[in-house]
């Protein structure tokens, strides 16, 4: 959590953000800091055509930096107005974060006694004011609204608030004048924390305050954190709430923005749908970045080991020779006798040459250590930044404010992708080896002793390193298993082949199933519904290396593929399966949208089965005519495809019309619940195999009680529908709030 702190600091003041606003370049800055770095430009240099506001501005709608430059990458730290040689330049300053910022070049006017400002309000922004982003140095002239034209980053403000609360030792009274005491209660109506003396003095339990609800401080903190945030309003029309999302401008917009024509020709989408889409994209990008962070941590461990391996074991009077990963002290009796004889014959010239050669070895040693230390420092900084960005993004995903989230989601997704691209192969490859394979060549004659130099000594190669299983490529299909592995990134030892071993599927002894040079192998002919343990090791001419970690894999219960995604720690992404669906089912939208060409109910399954973990997906109703009864749920692979879902014992479903719903399994109807569906309704299905339950929701509200329990085995997502219904599948979604509220600590294997 603390590594995220750098993400929460203003680039100007270096402190945690206070009232952050979003600049058009997607960077953030405190509102007060924005006022401090405003620059008033001359009227002649600020044509109206160059004016812009803080909202609805694309990445390229900035001032022409060739005509009006407030900052240049090649300058000496001073900013000036282009074309005004007589205007004095203003030195730039460095913030606590090391970012150069610009103080106002025009001092603020003296206060006028006849101008009365409301307490706590800010003075008006001077005309022709401009602001330069302290991070990317892009400049922008403010319009008549001034800083009010920039949207507030309420998501970032909420993350900062939670971060500060997590670091606070105890909740303090908000009314104590000096040395606030620890709070004992919180009033939910007043939203104030009180100690006992202040509560008796300021909040007596009588009169109109008697009906107020007092709760413990911890409970009050939770209720305050869970209370809905103020709905965001449009920066252009302050009385209108954001209701849509402009895809072209990548900002939330209100109804009046669309009516006035500013976004009339742009593509707009529903705010909630884009909120969920961008959350899914950010989650997917975070999964990839998380893998890079794990590799970076392993890489740092290997680099630190290299420092120990490069550092030789000192022995007075003896040369140190290193080989491979370890330090080798050459102490063979035969070699010592030969070396002494050579040195006795060449002692006069050898002493001078020896000093020169030792100097070279020391320089090489120091150079290797410096390179590795520099790479460790660089990689540590990047990993800390990556981890901080990950923690910040995870906190942002927790926000329930679609408008605030969409204001920053595009920039966050770009940052995550850019950060992930920085962890390339070159970044995670050592810039230096640990080899000091040096020996003395005593062949030259005495007259050539001054040319005596080291030659490389060939030593027997060690056995190969332990292979690493690539879990993202290991899977099962029917009664076959595919395994993939690789050598450690820093291993330079030659490998002649690999040996793959599996047990008998019942906890028995391992046996060899593959020997060869390939790093991927598919084993066929295994038993269905069995758990196999697998491992692999490498070999070369020097011998056989250590076994890899053991991987446990589950074959299918039937002839269908179970993709145990929670074993791999991934979010479940899947589509409908045309190969197993009834022929009357019609597919579109990359198999995510389905309907039917028959008036009878037809069944379609998902292409992924689940046997473990917690899984949640949603289906949005795109068309609903003549009040049909579509059914949503899960099924076995051999479910009947030409009847309503739940008519046989192979399916567990909820069927619903426009007024009410029922749960159905094996043609048995239970738990009638009021509340139906219509066009635009979203139906959620939550399969919790950790607790063996199946739960349904309609428009993010739980529909009835827990539908089914004692769920065990392999289940596939399933629906049944006819030609009057069309639905679209949405996967890769987080667990809904109605479930997490009932289960505050869900199982860790959620996918």
XYZ file of C-alpha atoms in Angstrom:
751
model
C 0.000 0.000 0.000
C 2.820 2.415 0.844
C 4.431 1.918 -2.580
C 1.322 3.555 -4.050
C 2.056 6.813 -2.200
C 4.101 8.288 -5.070
C 1.030 7.927 -7.309
C -0.946 10.024 -4.820
C 1.461 12.988 -4.596
C 1.042 16.242 -6.478
C 3.984 16.890 -8.876
C 4.144 20.524 -7.715
C 3.863 20.498 -3.923
C 5.016 16.908 -3.387
C 2.216 16.310 -0.872
C -0.863 14.131 -1.158
C -3.389 15.561 -3.607
C -5.901 18.072 -2.243
C -8.881 18.805 -4.477
C -7.137 17.343 -7.577
C -8.219 18.463 -11.041
C -7.595 16.698 -14.361
C -5.645 18.598 -17.011
C -6.394 17.859 -20.699
C -3.179 15.825 -20.911
C -4.682 13.418 -18.290
C -2.219 14.467 -15.582
C -3.451 15.604 -12.166
C -2.615 18.622 -10.016
C -3.931 20.169 -6.786
C -6.369 23.022 -7.337
C -4.288 25.345 -5.136
C -1.084 24.336 -6.943
C -2.757 25.048 -10.284
C -3.382 28.624 -9.168
C 0.248 28.952 -8.064
C 1.667 28.055 -11.487
C -0.744 30.154 -13.570
C 0.993 32.569 -15.959
C -0.686 35.709 -17.324
C 0.111 36.040 -21.044
C 0.059 39.318 -23.013
C -3.147 40.043 -24.912
C -1.329 40.173 -28.229
C -0.045 36.636 -27.785
C -3.335 34.942 -26.878
C -5.670 34.884 -29.887
C -9.173 33.741 -29.166
C -8.734 30.875 -31.578
C -6.094 29.418 -29.263
C -8.238 29.526 -26.144
C -9.424 26.243 -24.722
C -11.016 24.960 -21.574
C -10.164 22.079 -19.329
C -12.784 19.701 -20.725
C -13.353 18.202 -24.135
C -9.816 18.989 -25.363
C -7.933 16.358 -27.304
C -4.289 15.473 -26.785
C -3.241 17.810 -29.611
C -5.437 20.888 -28.948
C -2.626 22.768 -27.240
C -0.869 26.025 -28.023
C 1.574 26.119 -30.884
C 4.774 25.656 -28.918
C 6.831 27.201 -31.751
C 4.939 30.505 -31.353
C 4.343 30.563 -27.607
C 6.687 28.446 -25.528
C 6.501 28.398 -21.754
C 9.020 25.635 -21.426
C 11.471 23.818 -23.670
C 13.248 20.514 -23.150
C 16.480 22.117 -24.395
C 16.418 25.324 -22.364
C 18.493 26.108 -19.304
C 15.632 26.148 -16.833
C 14.109 29.480 -17.802
C 10.785 30.162 -19.471
C 9.823 33.116 -21.690
C 7.133 34.234 -24.110
C 8.078 33.558 -27.733
C 8.257 36.767 -29.769
C 8.624 39.046 -26.708
C 12.334 39.575 -26.239
C 11.734 42.454 -23.854
C 9.737 40.376 -21.412
C 11.962 39.285 -18.521
C 12.429 35.564 -18.167
C 11.328 33.753 -15.045
C 13.491 31.049 -13.441
C 11.787 27.714 -13.094
C 11.639 25.956 -9.760
C 11.787 22.311 -8.758
C 9.004 20.735 -6.755
C 9.701 18.148 -4.020
C 9.080 15.503 -6.698
C 11.820 16.912 -8.922
C 9.413 18.366 -11.521
C 10.163 21.867 -12.812
C 7.292 24.305 -12.310
C 6.809 27.955 -13.166
C 5.857 30.648 -10.642
C 3.639 33.523 -11.828
C 5.606 36.015 -13.914
C 3.116 38.780 -13.086
C 2.692 39.434 -9.355
C -0.904 39.319 -8.152
C -2.563 42.737 -7.787
C -2.751 44.198 -4.289
C -5.991 43.497 -2.458
C -8.694 46.090 -3.007
C -10.556 47.072 0.106
C -13.774 47.603 -1.823
C -13.756 43.999 -3.104
C -15.150 41.657 -0.490
C -14.500 37.952 -0.971
C -16.538 35.287 0.687
C -14.495 33.500 3.379
C -12.786 30.474 1.872
C -13.346 31.600 -1.741
C -10.489 32.136 -4.190
C -9.728 35.444 -5.944
C -10.722 35.638 -9.620
C -8.365 34.318 -12.286
C -6.647 37.119 -14.277
C -7.529 37.443 -17.953
C -5.403 35.605 -20.517
C -4.074 33.188 -17.913
C -2.350 30.002 -19.060
C -1.128 26.906 -17.273
C 1.685 24.492 -18.100
C 1.478 20.865 -17.009
C 4.446 20.266 -14.667
C 4.863 16.709 -15.951
C 4.535 16.816 -19.757
C 5.054 20.624 -20.111
C 2.067 21.118 -22.393
C 0.563 24.616 -22.186
C -3.060 25.738 -22.270
C -4.795 29.121 -22.148
C -7.770 29.201 -19.787
C -11.163 30.429 -20.906
C -13.561 32.629 -18.915
C -14.333 29.820 -16.483
C -10.724 29.622 -15.368
C -9.803 26.565 -13.349
C -13.469 25.649 -12.983
C -13.271 24.394 -16.567
C -11.158 21.438 -15.460
C -13.055 18.417 -14.072
C -12.328 17.319 -10.515
C -10.720 13.893 -10.129
C -13.107 12.504 -7.552
C -11.754 8.970 -7.951
C -8.223 10.096 -7.057
C -9.602 12.158 -4.172
C -11.397 9.064 -2.842
C -8.244 6.938 -3.121
C -6.229 9.580 -1.233
C -8.916 9.705 1.453
C -8.842 5.912 1.916
C -5.048 5.936 1.943
C -4.940 8.589 4.678
C -7.553 6.737 6.709
C -5.581 3.500 6.460
C -2.514 5.263 7.913
C -4.371 6.985 10.734
C -3.780 5.320 14.095
C -7.137 6.274 15.610
C -10.174 8.389 14.836
C -10.036 11.753 16.613
C -12.775 14.064 17.794
C -13.512 16.782 15.256
C -14.659 19.381 17.784
C -11.808 19.419 20.335
C -10.036 22.783 20.207
C -6.625 21.561 21.351
C -5.094 18.073 21.248
C -8.126 16.222 19.832
C -9.123 13.242 21.940
C -9.943 9.842 20.553
C -13.504 9.736 19.243
C -16.020 7.487 20.986
C -19.074 7.914 18.721
C -20.051 9.219 15.297
C -23.392 10.824 14.400
C -24.553 9.499 11.043
C -26.829 12.504 10.463
C -24.261 15.159 11.416
C -21.364 13.144 9.913
C -19.141 14.238 12.834
C -16.898 12.263 15.203
C -17.272 13.177 18.922
C -15.382 12.410 22.100
C -17.535 12.026 25.241
C -17.123 15.629 26.560
C -17.812 17.183 23.141
C -20.802 14.904 22.580
C -22.388 15.996 25.890
C -21.627 19.652 25.158
C -22.470 19.848 21.424
C -24.800 16.923 20.788
C -27.124 16.452 23.805
C -29.499 13.448 23.674
C -32.614 15.620 23.755
C -34.649 17.922 21.580
C -34.312 17.563 17.790
C -30.926 15.770 18.205
C -32.518 12.903 20.122
C -33.495 11.197 16.860
C -29.938 11.190 15.508
C -28.250 7.806 15.232
C -24.916 7.476 17.083
C -22.607 4.615 16.070
C -19.079 3.505 17.065
C -16.285 5.354 15.212
C -15.128 2.281 13.280
C -18.648 1.656 12.022
C -18.980 5.313 11.163
C -15.791 5.214 9.126
C -17.137 2.254 7.148
C -20.532 3.882 6.550
C -18.834 7.103 5.471
C -16.577 5.183 3.104
C -19.533 3.270 1.645
C -21.820 6.293 1.364
C -22.540 7.229 -2.246
C -20.464 10.054 -3.583
C -22.000 13.160 -5.023
C -23.075 12.627 -8.607
C -20.705 14.447 -10.909
C -21.975 17.361 -12.933
C -20.915 18.545 -16.357
C -18.177 21.170 -16.398
C -19.926 22.905 -19.301
C -23.421 22.772 -17.744
C -23.142 22.699 -13.965
C -26.818 21.838 -13.419
C -26.661 18.715 -15.614
C -25.380 15.294 -14.536
C -23.179 13.160 -16.782
C -25.388 10.643 -18.548
C -23.442 9.487 -21.639
C -19.839 8.933 -22.748
C -18.400 10.487 -25.924
C -16.187 7.863 -27.548
C -14.389 10.371 -29.791
C -13.572 12.931 -27.079
C -13.164 10.201 -24.414
C -15.062 12.160 -21.753
C -18.420 11.855 -19.995
C -21.015 14.274 -21.350
C -24.473 15.420 -20.310
C -27.749 15.519 -22.228
C -27.409 19.244 -22.884
C -23.966 18.721 -24.471
C -25.623 16.399 -27.001
C -28.570 18.751 -27.571
C -26.418 21.825 -28.211
C -24.555 20.035 -30.949
C -21.030 19.980 -29.566
C -21.042 16.178 -29.562
C -24.039 15.601 -31.886
C -21.888 14.099 -34.653
C -19.784 12.050 -32.233
C -20.358 8.444 -31.254
C -21.784 8.259 -27.718
C -22.425 5.247 -25.521
C -24.107 4.549 -22.220
C -22.106 5.701 -19.203
C -22.565 2.449 -17.251
C -21.614 0.232 -20.192
C -18.395 2.165 -20.846
C -17.638 2.116 -17.115
C -17.791 -1.676 -17.069
C -15.880 -1.972 -20.364
C -13.009 0.229 -19.191
C -12.871 -1.542 -15.828
C -12.507 -4.824 -17.679
C -9.785 -3.412 -19.945
C -7.890 -2.014 -16.962
C -8.198 -5.341 -15.113
C -6.880 -7.247 -18.142
C -3.961 -4.843 -18.573
C -3.195 -5.138 -14.828
C -3.009 -8.931 -15.081
C -0.304 -8.625 -17.759
C 1.552 -5.958 -15.772
C 1.322 -8.123 -12.645
C 3.118 -10.922 -14.490
C 5.888 -8.497 -15.457
C 6.203 -7.366 -11.826
C 6.568 -10.981 -10.664
C 9.304 -11.575 -13.264
C 11.031 -8.385 -12.148
C 11.051 -9.544 -8.510
C 12.603 -12.866 -9.507
C 15.067 -10.999 -11.709
C 16.136 -8.777 -8.791
C 16.825 -11.857 -6.661
C 19.031 -13.256 -9.418
C 20.886 -9.950 -9.792
C 21.585 -9.819 -6.061
C 22.903 -13.364 -6.239
C 25.211 -12.256 -9.044
C 26.768 -9.678 -6.708
C 27.729 -12.467 -4.309
C 29.008 -14.609 -7.158
C 31.093 -11.818 -8.684
C 32.613 -10.959 -5.302
C 35.577 -13.394 -5.058
C 36.766 -15.296 -1.985
C 40.090 -13.716 -1.062
C 43.100 -15.892 -0.399
C 46.459 -14.184 0.170
C 49.090 -14.999 -2.394
C 46.751 -16.909 -4.720
C 45.021 -15.879 -7.934
C 41.224 -16.189 -7.869
C 39.551 -17.868 -10.844
C 35.763 -17.885 -11.209
C 33.674 -20.112 -13.437
C 29.960 -20.154 -14.212
C 27.892 -19.080 -11.207
C 30.377 -19.822 -8.484
C 33.874 -18.825 -7.403
C 36.582 -21.400 -8.043
C 39.834 -21.225 -6.013
C 42.392 -22.974 -8.187
C 44.353 -25.060 -5.658
C 45.428 -28.155 -7.552
C 48.851 -29.380 -6.416
C 49.981 -29.972 -9.997
C 48.940 -26.520 -11.100
C 50.671 -24.897 -8.121
C 53.941 -26.727 -8.820
C 53.863 -25.696 -12.467
C 53.001 -22.123 -11.569
C 55.836 -21.868 -9.001
C 58.346 -23.222 -11.485
C 57.257 -20.754 -14.129
C 57.293 -17.830 -11.708
C 60.777 -18.728 -10.414
C 62.150 -18.645 -13.962
C 60.373 -15.434 -14.880
C 60.364 -13.672 -11.509
C 62.022 -10.423 -12.560
C 59.763 -9.655 -15.477
C 56.745 -11.366 -13.945
C 56.505 -9.033 -10.951
C 55.980 -6.011 -13.163
C 53.565 -7.782 -15.473
C 51.697 -9.328 -12.553
C 50.941 -5.901 -11.118
C 49.526 -4.796 -14.467
C 47.364 -7.880 -14.838
C 46.029 -7.640 -11.271
C 45.087 -4.050 -11.952
C 43.100 -5.184 -14.975
C 41.345 -7.873 -12.944
C 40.444 -5.375 -10.215
C 39.093 -2.934 -12.761
C 37.039 -5.679 -14.394
C 35.758 -6.751 -10.984
C 34.783 -3.198 -10.045
C 33.198 -2.649 -13.448
C 31.073 -5.789 -13.154
C 29.895 -4.854 -9.675
C 29.074 -1.309 -10.764
C 27.059 -2.474 -13.773
C 25.068 -4.988 -11.698
C 24.502 -2.494 -8.844
C 23.325 0.131 -11.342
C 20.960 -2.375 -12.933
C 19.627 -3.401 -9.501
C 19.005 0.242 -8.609
C 17.305 0.955 -11.937
C 15.160 -2.178 -11.791
C 14.200 -1.522 -8.153
C 12.992 1.989 -8.967
C 10.977 0.736 -11.950
C 9.492 -2.094 -9.905
C 8.510 0.303 -7.105
C 6.865 2.592 -9.643
C 5.119 -0.367 -11.292
C 3.874 -1.698 -7.951
C 2.665 1.761 -6.947
C 0.792 2.126 -10.239
C -0.778 -1.328 -9.777
C -1.967 -0.533 -6.251
C -3.335 2.819 -7.390
C -5.220 1.185 -10.295
C -6.675 -1.443 -7.990
C -7.953 1.301 -5.689
C -9.402 3.148 -8.685
C -11.227 -0.026 -9.810
C -12.924 -0.176 -6.398
C -14.617 3.164 -7.071
C -18.335 3.006 -7.836
C -18.520 6.359 -9.627
C -18.777 5.653 -13.384
C -18.310 9.262 -14.445
C -15.274 9.891 -12.254
C -13.742 6.585 -13.311
C -14.187 7.273 -17.030
C -12.509 10.661 -16.661
C -9.211 8.937 -15.873
C -9.598 5.388 -17.195
C -8.162 6.034 -20.692
C -5.033 7.626 -19.272
C -4.621 4.819 -16.708
C -5.021 2.122 -19.369
C -2.383 3.845 -21.513
C -0.031 4.140 -18.521
C -0.453 0.467 -17.645
C 0.268 -0.593 -21.245
C 3.258 1.750 -21.469
C 4.636 0.465 -18.155
C 4.133 -3.135 -19.259
C 5.986 -2.440 -22.534
C 8.937 -1.067 -20.558
C 9.484 -4.513 -19.010
C 10.872 -5.888 -22.237
C 13.328 -8.708 -22.679
C 16.273 -6.320 -22.592
C 15.160 -4.868 -19.254
C 15.034 -8.292 -17.602
C 18.365 -9.465 -19.062
C 21.584 -8.932 -17.077
C 23.979 -6.478 -18.656
C 26.983 -8.292 -17.235
C 28.057 -11.907 -16.744
C 29.798 -13.312 -13.690
C 32.541 -15.122 -15.599
C 36.208 -14.640 -14.689
C 37.495 -17.636 -16.666
C 41.167 -16.607 -16.661
C 44.372 -18.588 -16.532
C 48.021 -18.026 -17.306
C 49.621 -19.163 -20.565
C 53.266 -20.004 -19.783
C 54.211 -20.879 -23.361
C 55.897 -17.657 -24.449
C 59.653 -17.347 -24.066
C 61.382 -15.050 -21.591
C 61.952 -12.320 -24.177
C 58.137 -12.087 -24.725
C 57.218 -12.035 -21.057
C 56.012 -8.447 -21.295
C 53.309 -9.656 -23.681
C 52.174 -12.291 -21.202
C 48.353 -12.160 -21.018
C 45.379 -14.181 -19.882
C 43.696 -16.690 -22.144
C 40.288 -18.200 -21.564
C 40.314 -21.550 -19.825
C 37.642 -24.037 -20.805
C 36.120 -25.823 -17.861
C 33.509 -28.584 -17.820
C 29.993 -27.123 -18.027
C 27.740 -27.682 -15.010
C 24.443 -29.523 -15.130
C 21.458 -27.516 -16.446
C 19.407 -25.268 -14.211
C 15.926 -26.213 -13.034
C 13.301 -25.592 -15.760
C 10.413 -23.196 -15.070
C 6.871 -24.326 -15.895
C 4.924 -21.745 -17.954
C 1.535 -21.984 -16.264
C -0.202 -19.731 -18.787
C 0.435 -22.319 -21.515
C -0.310 -25.460 -19.472
C -3.843 -26.797 -19.838
C -5.980 -29.918 -20.187
C -8.289 -30.889 -23.041
C -10.600 -33.850 -22.664
C -8.273 -36.676 -21.558
C -5.021 -35.045 -22.696
C -2.670 -32.601 -20.964
C -0.347 -29.991 -22.516
C 2.692 -28.794 -20.565
C 5.159 -26.034 -21.408
C 8.401 -24.996 -19.733
C 11.500 -22.843 -20.232
C 15.003 -22.332 -18.875
C 15.572 -19.576 -16.255
C 16.262 -16.176 -17.891
C 19.848 -15.935 -16.578
C 20.885 -19.511 -17.320
C 23.752 -19.851 -19.833
C 24.343 -23.587 -19.372
C 23.859 -25.713 -22.471
C 20.856 -28.066 -22.397
C 20.798 -31.240 -24.506
C 17.207 -32.217 -23.690
C 14.393 -32.534 -21.169
C 12.659 -35.345 -19.319
C 8.938 -34.984 -18.583
C 7.363 -37.196 -15.919
C 3.719 -37.823 -14.908
C 2.255 -39.939 -12.144
C -0.556 -42.457 -12.716
C -3.366 -40.002 -11.951
C -3.987 -41.595 -8.567
C -1.037 -40.336 -6.527
C 1.283 -43.169 -7.631
C 4.884 -43.157 -8.826
C 6.160 -40.848 -11.580
C 7.071 -42.289 -14.973
C 8.819 -40.794 -18.014
C 6.413 -39.760 -20.765
C 8.718 -37.623 -22.928
C 12.475 -37.227 -23.546
C 13.656 -34.673 -26.115
C 14.703 -31.104 -26.902
C 11.235 -29.577 -27.241
C 9.906 -27.306 -24.461
C 6.241 -28.234 -24.958
C 4.576 -31.631 -24.888
C 0.992 -32.923 -25.125
C 0.261 -36.262 -23.447
C -2.797 -38.124 -24.785
C -4.682 -41.153 -23.543
C -5.048 -40.083 -19.899
C -7.990 -41.055 -17.718
C -11.018 -38.765 -17.564
C -11.888 -37.130 -14.243
C -8.377 -37.707 -12.868
C -5.754 -35.502 -11.224
C -2.224 -35.840 -12.618
C 0.990 -34.494 -11.120
C 3.744 -33.530 -13.571
C 7.354 -32.349 -13.389
C 10.274 -31.801 -15.769
C 14.075 -31.725 -15.566
C 16.890 -30.890 -18.003
C 20.065 -32.809 -18.861
C 23.343 -32.378 -20.762
C 26.668 -34.215 -21.016
C 27.554 -33.283 -17.435
C 24.451 -34.842 -15.919
C 20.795 -34.262 -15.009
C 19.494 -31.134 -13.299
C 16.907 -30.712 -10.567
C 13.173 -31.294 -11.028
C 10.894 -28.336 -11.591
C 8.005 -27.569 -9.267
C 5.190 -30.115 -9.450
C 2.108 -29.038 -11.428
C -1.270 -30.645 -10.652
C -3.710 -30.850 -13.581
C -7.318 -32.073 -13.733
C -8.667 -33.882 -16.799
C -12.257 -33.435 -17.897
C -15.100 -35.196 -16.130
C -16.591 -35.955 -19.527
C -15.347 -35.414 -23.037
C -15.423 -31.615 -22.545
C -12.573 -29.215 -21.786
C -12.497 -27.824 -18.228
C -10.441 -24.631 -18.162
C -9.530 -24.252 -14.516
C -8.790 -20.547 -14.743
C -8.525 -19.972 -11.022
C -5.493 -22.255 -10.940
C -3.769 -19.784 -13.243
C -5.000 -16.753 -11.262
C -6.854 -15.185 -14.215
C -10.251 -13.601 -14.796
C -12.699 -15.845 -16.657
C -13.150 -14.613 -20.244
C -15.321 -16.805 -22.486
C -17.895 -16.745 -25.287
C -20.820 -18.855 -26.430
C -19.895 -22.152 -28.110
C -21.333 -22.661 -31.640
C -20.079 -26.264 -31.812
C -22.280 -27.464 -28.925
C -25.323 -25.214 -29.455
C -28.684 -26.163 -30.949
C -28.746 -25.560 -34.746
C -31.507 -22.949 -34.370
C -29.219 -20.620 -32.358
C -27.934 -17.571 -34.299
C -24.513 -16.125 -33.323
C -23.048 -12.631 -33.860
C -20.612 -10.164 -32.288
C -17.769 -12.728 -32.139
C -20.067 -15.314 -30.500
C -20.978 -12.921 -27.664
C -24.523 -12.159 -28.888
C -27.133 -14.887 -29.535
C -30.758 -15.199 -30.585
C -32.854 -17.962 -32.166
C -34.826 -18.530 -35.379
C -37.428 -20.741 -33.663
C -40.400 -19.984 -31.436
C -39.365 -22.957 -29.268
C -36.747 -22.646 -26.540
C -33.229 -23.624 -27.590
C -30.116 -24.030 -25.409
C -26.625 -22.592 -25.982
C -23.579 -23.208 -23.720
C -20.407 -21.273 -22.996
C -17.076 -22.508 -24.350
C -15.515 -22.700 -20.858
C -16.350 -25.031 -17.988
C -15.761 -24.411 -14.282
C -15.106 -26.887 -11.485
C -13.470 -24.628 -8.885
C -13.433 -21.009 -7.735
C -15.966 -18.166 -7.893
C -17.202 -17.025 -11.312
C -19.530 -14.196 -12.345
C -20.883 -13.164 -15.731
C -23.722 -10.991 -17.012
C -26.166 -11.124 -19.925
C -27.777 -7.929 -21.210
C -31.193 -8.215 -22.893
C -30.919 -6.529 -26.306
C -34.399 -7.461 -27.560
C -37.496 -8.640 -25.667
C -40.785 -9.053 -27.597
C -44.128 -10.689 -26.666
C -43.091 -11.515 -23.074
C -41.135 -14.793 -23.563
C -39.479 -16.790 -20.738
C -35.704 -16.931 -21.315
C -33.731 -19.013 -18.806
C -30.234 -18.273 -17.460
C -27.926 -20.571 -15.480
C -25.417 -23.399 -15.765
C -25.519 -26.910 -17.178
C -23.596 -30.105 -17.792
C -22.149 -30.655 -21.242
C -24.811 -33.279 -22.103
C -27.834 -31.076 -21.242
C -30.897 -31.279 -23.524
C -30.640 -28.581 -26.207
C -34.244 -28.488 -27.530
C -36.168 -27.658 -24.315
C -36.125 -24.859 -21.752
C -33.033 -24.819 -19.555
C -33.794 -26.639 -16.294
C -36.287 -29.146 -17.717
C -33.851 -32.016 -17.109
C -31.447 -32.876 -14.276
C -28.433 -31.549 -16.224
C -29.234 -27.841 -15.794
C -29.798 -25.330 -12.953
C -31.532 -22.153 -14.116
C -33.696 -19.111 -13.413
C -36.413 -18.454 -15.998
C -38.020 -15.031 -15.978
C -40.727 -13.064 -17.778
C -41.673 -9.392 -17.647
C -43.151 -9.654 -14.100
C -41.533 -12.456 -12.058
C -39.027 -15.304 -12.021
C -38.662 -18.929 -10.848
C -35.744 -21.274 -10.181
C -35.915 -24.577 -12.044
C -33.972 -27.854 -11.954
C -35.156 -31.265 -13.140
C -38.491 -29.638 -14.167
C -39.139 -28.540 -10.558
C -40.139 -24.855 -10.054
C -39.284 -23.059 -6.781
C -39.002 -19.607 -5.197
C -41.270 -17.394 -7.259
C -39.919 -13.827 -7.021
C -41.485 -10.576 -8.197
C -39.541 -8.456 -10.670
C -39.066 -9.300 -14.346
C -36.996 -8.241 -17.320
C -37.385 -5.979 -20.329
C -35.203 -4.578 -23.075
C -32.005 -3.226 -21.496
C -32.173 -5.437 -18.391
C -28.942 -7.027 -17.125
C -29.092 -10.543 -15.637
C -26.129 -11.703 -13.533
C -25.102 -15.310 -12.787
C -22.753 -16.011 -9.856
C -21.374 -19.561 -9.547
C -19.529 -20.011 -6.230
C -17.938 -23.468 -6.318
C -15.982 -22.698 -3.145
C -19.307 -22.750 -1.259
C -21.249 -24.808 -3.813
C -23.916 -22.145 -4.516
C -25.589 -20.551 -7.549
C -27.070 -17.031 -7.225
C -28.833 -14.736 -9.705
C -29.262 -10.957 -9.960
C -31.335 -8.558 -12.062
C -29.934 -5.070 -12.648
C -27.270 -5.524 -9.942
C -29.835 -6.568 -7.311
C -30.000 -10.152 -6.031
C -33.083 -11.919 -7.419
C -34.588 -14.059 -4.666
C -32.546 -16.166 -2.231
C -29.606 -18.425 -3.097
C -31.018 -20.442 -5.969
C -29.134 -23.733 -5.555
C -26.550 -25.176 -3.187
C -24.403 -28.339 -3.025
C -23.090 -27.557 -6.536
C -20.204 -29.910 -7.361
C -18.532 -30.991 -10.578
C -18.012 -29.332 -13.957
C -20.493 -26.609 -15.005
C -20.781 -24.582 -18.200
C -22.569 -21.215 -18.519
C -25.904 -21.771 -20.307
C -29.064 -19.990 -21.474
C -32.219 -20.956 -23.348
C -34.218 -18.530 -25.523
C -36.421 -18.246 -28.602
C -36.681 -15.799 -31.498
C -38.305 -13.103 -29.349
C -35.150 -12.600 -27.277
C -31.613 -11.492 -28.047
C -28.899 -11.326 -25.331
C -25.230 -10.323 -25.180
C -22.680 -11.969 -22.889
C -20.289 -9.936 -20.666
C -17.407 -11.759 -18.946
C -14.259 -10.906 -17.013
C -16.300 -9.009 -14.427
C -15.572 -8.449 -10.715
C -17.711 -10.097 -8.041
C -20.852 -7.922 -7.519
C -21.400 -5.858 -4.391
C -24.490 -7.726 -3.229
C -22.353 -10.869 -2.937
C -19.245 -9.302 -1.373
C -21.469 -7.584 1.204
C -22.845 -10.969 2.220
C -19.384 -12.589 2.034
C -16.888 -9.895 3.129
C -13.962 -12.287 2.691
C -14.615 -14.354 -0.465
C -12.231 -17.190 -1.318
C -8.885 -16.112 -2.689
C -9.233 -18.294 -5.798
C -11.710 -15.926 -7.485
C -11.554 -15.733 -11.253
